CSV table of C-alpha atoms and ligand atoms in Angstrom, one decimal:
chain,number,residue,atom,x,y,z
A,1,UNK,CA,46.0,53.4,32.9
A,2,UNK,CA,42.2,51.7,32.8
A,3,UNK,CA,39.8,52.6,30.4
A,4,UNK,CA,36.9,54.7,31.7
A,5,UNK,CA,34.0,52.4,33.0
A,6,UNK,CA,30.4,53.3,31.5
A,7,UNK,CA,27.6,53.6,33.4
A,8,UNK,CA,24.0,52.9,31.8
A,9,UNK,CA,21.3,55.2,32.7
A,10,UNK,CA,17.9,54.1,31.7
A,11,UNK,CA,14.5,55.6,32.0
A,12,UNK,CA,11.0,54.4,30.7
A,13,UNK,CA,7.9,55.8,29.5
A,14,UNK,CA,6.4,59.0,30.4
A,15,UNK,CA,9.6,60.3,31.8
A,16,UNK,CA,10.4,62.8,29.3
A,17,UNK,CA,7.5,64.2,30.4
A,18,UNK,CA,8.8,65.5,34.1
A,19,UNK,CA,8.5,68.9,34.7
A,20,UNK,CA,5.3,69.1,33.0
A,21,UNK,CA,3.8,66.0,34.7
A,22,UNK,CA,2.3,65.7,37.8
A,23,UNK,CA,3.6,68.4,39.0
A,24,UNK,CA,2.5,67.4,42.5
A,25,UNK,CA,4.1,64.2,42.2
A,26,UNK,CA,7.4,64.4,40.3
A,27,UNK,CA,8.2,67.9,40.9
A,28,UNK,CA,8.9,70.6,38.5
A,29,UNK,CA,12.7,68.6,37.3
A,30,UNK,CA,12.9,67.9,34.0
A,31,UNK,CA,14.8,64.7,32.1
A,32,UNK,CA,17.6,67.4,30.6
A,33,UNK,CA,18.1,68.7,34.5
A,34,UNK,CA,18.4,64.8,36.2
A,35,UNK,CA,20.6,64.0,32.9
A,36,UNK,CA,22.7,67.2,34.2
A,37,UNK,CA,22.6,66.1,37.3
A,38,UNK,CA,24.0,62.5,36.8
A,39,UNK,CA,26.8,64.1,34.0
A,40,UNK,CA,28.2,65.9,36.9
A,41,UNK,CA,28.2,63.1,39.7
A,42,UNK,CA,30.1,60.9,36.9
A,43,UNK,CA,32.3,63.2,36.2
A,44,UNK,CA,33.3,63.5,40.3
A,45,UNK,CA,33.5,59.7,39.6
A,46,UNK,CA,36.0,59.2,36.6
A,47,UNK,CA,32.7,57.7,35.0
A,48,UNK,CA,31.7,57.6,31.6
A,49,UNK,CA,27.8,58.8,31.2
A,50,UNK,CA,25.4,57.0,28.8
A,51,UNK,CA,21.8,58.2,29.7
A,52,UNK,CA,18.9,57.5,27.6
A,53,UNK,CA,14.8,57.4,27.7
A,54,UNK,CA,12.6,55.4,25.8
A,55,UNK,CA,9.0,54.9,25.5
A,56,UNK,CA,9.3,51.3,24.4
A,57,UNK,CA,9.5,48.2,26.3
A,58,UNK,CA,11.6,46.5,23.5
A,59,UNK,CA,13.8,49.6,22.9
A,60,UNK,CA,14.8,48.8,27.2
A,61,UNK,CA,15.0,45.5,26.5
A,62,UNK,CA,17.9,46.2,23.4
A,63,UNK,CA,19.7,48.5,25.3
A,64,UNK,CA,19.9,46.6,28.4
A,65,UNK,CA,21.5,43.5,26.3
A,66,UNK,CA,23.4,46.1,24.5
A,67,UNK,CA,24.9,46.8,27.6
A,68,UNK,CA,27.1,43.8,27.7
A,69,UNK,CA,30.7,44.1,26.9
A,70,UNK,CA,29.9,47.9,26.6
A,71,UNK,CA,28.3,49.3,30.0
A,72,UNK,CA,29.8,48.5,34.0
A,73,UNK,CA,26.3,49.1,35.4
A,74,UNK,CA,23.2,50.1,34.8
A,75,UNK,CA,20.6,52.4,37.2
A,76,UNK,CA,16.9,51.7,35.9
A,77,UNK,CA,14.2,53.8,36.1
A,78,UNK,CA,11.6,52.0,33.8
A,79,UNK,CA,8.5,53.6,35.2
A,80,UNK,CA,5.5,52.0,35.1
A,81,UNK,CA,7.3,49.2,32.9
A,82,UNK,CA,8.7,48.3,36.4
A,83,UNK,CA,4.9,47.2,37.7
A,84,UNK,CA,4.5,44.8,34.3
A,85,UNK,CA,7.7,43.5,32.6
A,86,UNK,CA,8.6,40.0,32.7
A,87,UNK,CA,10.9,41.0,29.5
A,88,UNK,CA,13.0,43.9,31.3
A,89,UNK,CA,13.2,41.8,34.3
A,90,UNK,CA,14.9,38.5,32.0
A,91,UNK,CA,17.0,41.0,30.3
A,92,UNK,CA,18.4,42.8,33.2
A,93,UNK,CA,19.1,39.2,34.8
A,94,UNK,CA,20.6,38.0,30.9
A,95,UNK,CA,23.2,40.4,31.3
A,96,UNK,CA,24.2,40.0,34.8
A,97,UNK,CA,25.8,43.5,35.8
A,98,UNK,CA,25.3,45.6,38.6
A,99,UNK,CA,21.6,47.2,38.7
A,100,UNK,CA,20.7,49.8,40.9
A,101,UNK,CA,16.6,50.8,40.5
A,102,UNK,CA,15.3,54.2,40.8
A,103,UNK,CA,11.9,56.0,41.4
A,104,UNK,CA,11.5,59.4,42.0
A,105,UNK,CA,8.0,58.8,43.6
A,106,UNK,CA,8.2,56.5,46.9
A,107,UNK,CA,6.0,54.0,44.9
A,108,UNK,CA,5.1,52.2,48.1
A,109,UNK,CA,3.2,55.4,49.2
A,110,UNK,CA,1.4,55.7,46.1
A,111,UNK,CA,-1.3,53.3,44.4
A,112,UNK,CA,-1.3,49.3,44.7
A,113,UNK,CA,-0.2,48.5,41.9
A,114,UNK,CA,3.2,50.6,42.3
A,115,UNK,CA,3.9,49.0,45.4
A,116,UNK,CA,5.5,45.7,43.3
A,117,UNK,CA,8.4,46.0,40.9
A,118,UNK,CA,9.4,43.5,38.5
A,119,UNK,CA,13.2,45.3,38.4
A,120,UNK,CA,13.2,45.3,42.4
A,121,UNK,CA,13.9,41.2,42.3
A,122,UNK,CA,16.9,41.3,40.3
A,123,UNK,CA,18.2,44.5,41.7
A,124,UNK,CA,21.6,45.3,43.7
A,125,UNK,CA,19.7,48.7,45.2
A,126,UNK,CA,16.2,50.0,45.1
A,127,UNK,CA,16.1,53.3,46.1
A,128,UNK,CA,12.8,55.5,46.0
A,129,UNK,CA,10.8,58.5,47.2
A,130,UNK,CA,14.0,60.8,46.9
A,131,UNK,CA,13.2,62.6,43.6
A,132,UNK,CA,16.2,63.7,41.5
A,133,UNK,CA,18.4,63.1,44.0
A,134,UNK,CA,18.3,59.3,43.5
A,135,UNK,CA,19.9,59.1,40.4
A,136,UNK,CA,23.0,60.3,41.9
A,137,UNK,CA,22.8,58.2,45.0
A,138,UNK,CA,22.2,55.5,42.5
A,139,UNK,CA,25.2,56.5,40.2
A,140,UNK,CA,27.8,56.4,43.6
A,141,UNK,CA,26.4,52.8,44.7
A,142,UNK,CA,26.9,51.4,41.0
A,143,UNK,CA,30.6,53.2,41.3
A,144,UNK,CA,31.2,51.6,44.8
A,145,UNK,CA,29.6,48.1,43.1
A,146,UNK,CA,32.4,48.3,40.8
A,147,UNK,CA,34.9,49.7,42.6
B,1,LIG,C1,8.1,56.1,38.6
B,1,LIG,C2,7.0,55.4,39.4
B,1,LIG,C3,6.1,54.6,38.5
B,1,LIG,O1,5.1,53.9,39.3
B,1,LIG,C4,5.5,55.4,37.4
B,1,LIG,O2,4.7,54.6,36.5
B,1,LIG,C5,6.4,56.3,36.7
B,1,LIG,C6,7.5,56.9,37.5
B,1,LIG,C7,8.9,57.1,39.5
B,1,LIG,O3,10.0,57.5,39.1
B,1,LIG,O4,8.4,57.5,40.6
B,1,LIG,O5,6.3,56.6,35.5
B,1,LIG,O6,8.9,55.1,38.1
């Protein structure tokens, strides 16, 4: 029998927020109800679930490098870190696993300086504008990566 693989679920600043944030924007979801959401597409996946939220560019930046030897994958939502992190970028290309990149938001729709990521470069998947629902999709590619 194989040991369970992990998958990494990371999300940036302002994030445990949703549900009370922009409203318009990010819908009325909240962290607890995407967290919910990713447990069960794991479970449907024989995956093991490790989903955290930071508001701290250096915390990402540990976890992500904590993530070798430990995690299969990792799906990355670092928020507005994504526009500005040289440091989340090095890390995530450090550790060399599979890296699928989430937005809720279709940050190419939105203001300028969404429209470039720093996580999109080093990146299996991007996928964006889908809300909730791409932390699932984004659970199922890192399971096919893997596979
Ligand atoms: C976001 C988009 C970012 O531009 C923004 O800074 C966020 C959330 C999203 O999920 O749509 O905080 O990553």
């Amino acid at each position: 029998m194989t040991a369970q693989r992990k998958i990494l679920v990371l999300n940036g600043p302002n994030l445990n927020l949703l549900g009370m944030r922009e409203p318009a924007v990010y819908g009325s979801v909240t962290l607890g109800d995407i967290e919910a959401e990713c447990a069960a597409v794991a479970e449907d996946l024989d995956l093991a679930l490790d989903f955290r939220q930071t508001n701290h560019e250096g915390q990402l930046v540990d976890w992500i490098q904590d993530a070798i030897g430990e995690a299969h994958g990792i799906v990355i939502n670092a928020a507005a870190y994504s526009h500005t992190s040289i440091a989340i970028h090095d890390a995530l290309k450090a550790v060399a696993l599979p890296v699928v990149e989430v937005h809720l938001s279709n940050i190419y729709k939105r203001d300028d300086f969404r429209h470039k990521s720093l996580v999109s470069p080093v990146a299996d998947g991007v996928i964006c504008g889908l809300g909730s629902d791409g932390y699932g999709l984004a659970i199922e590619a890192i399971a096919k990566l893997i596979a």
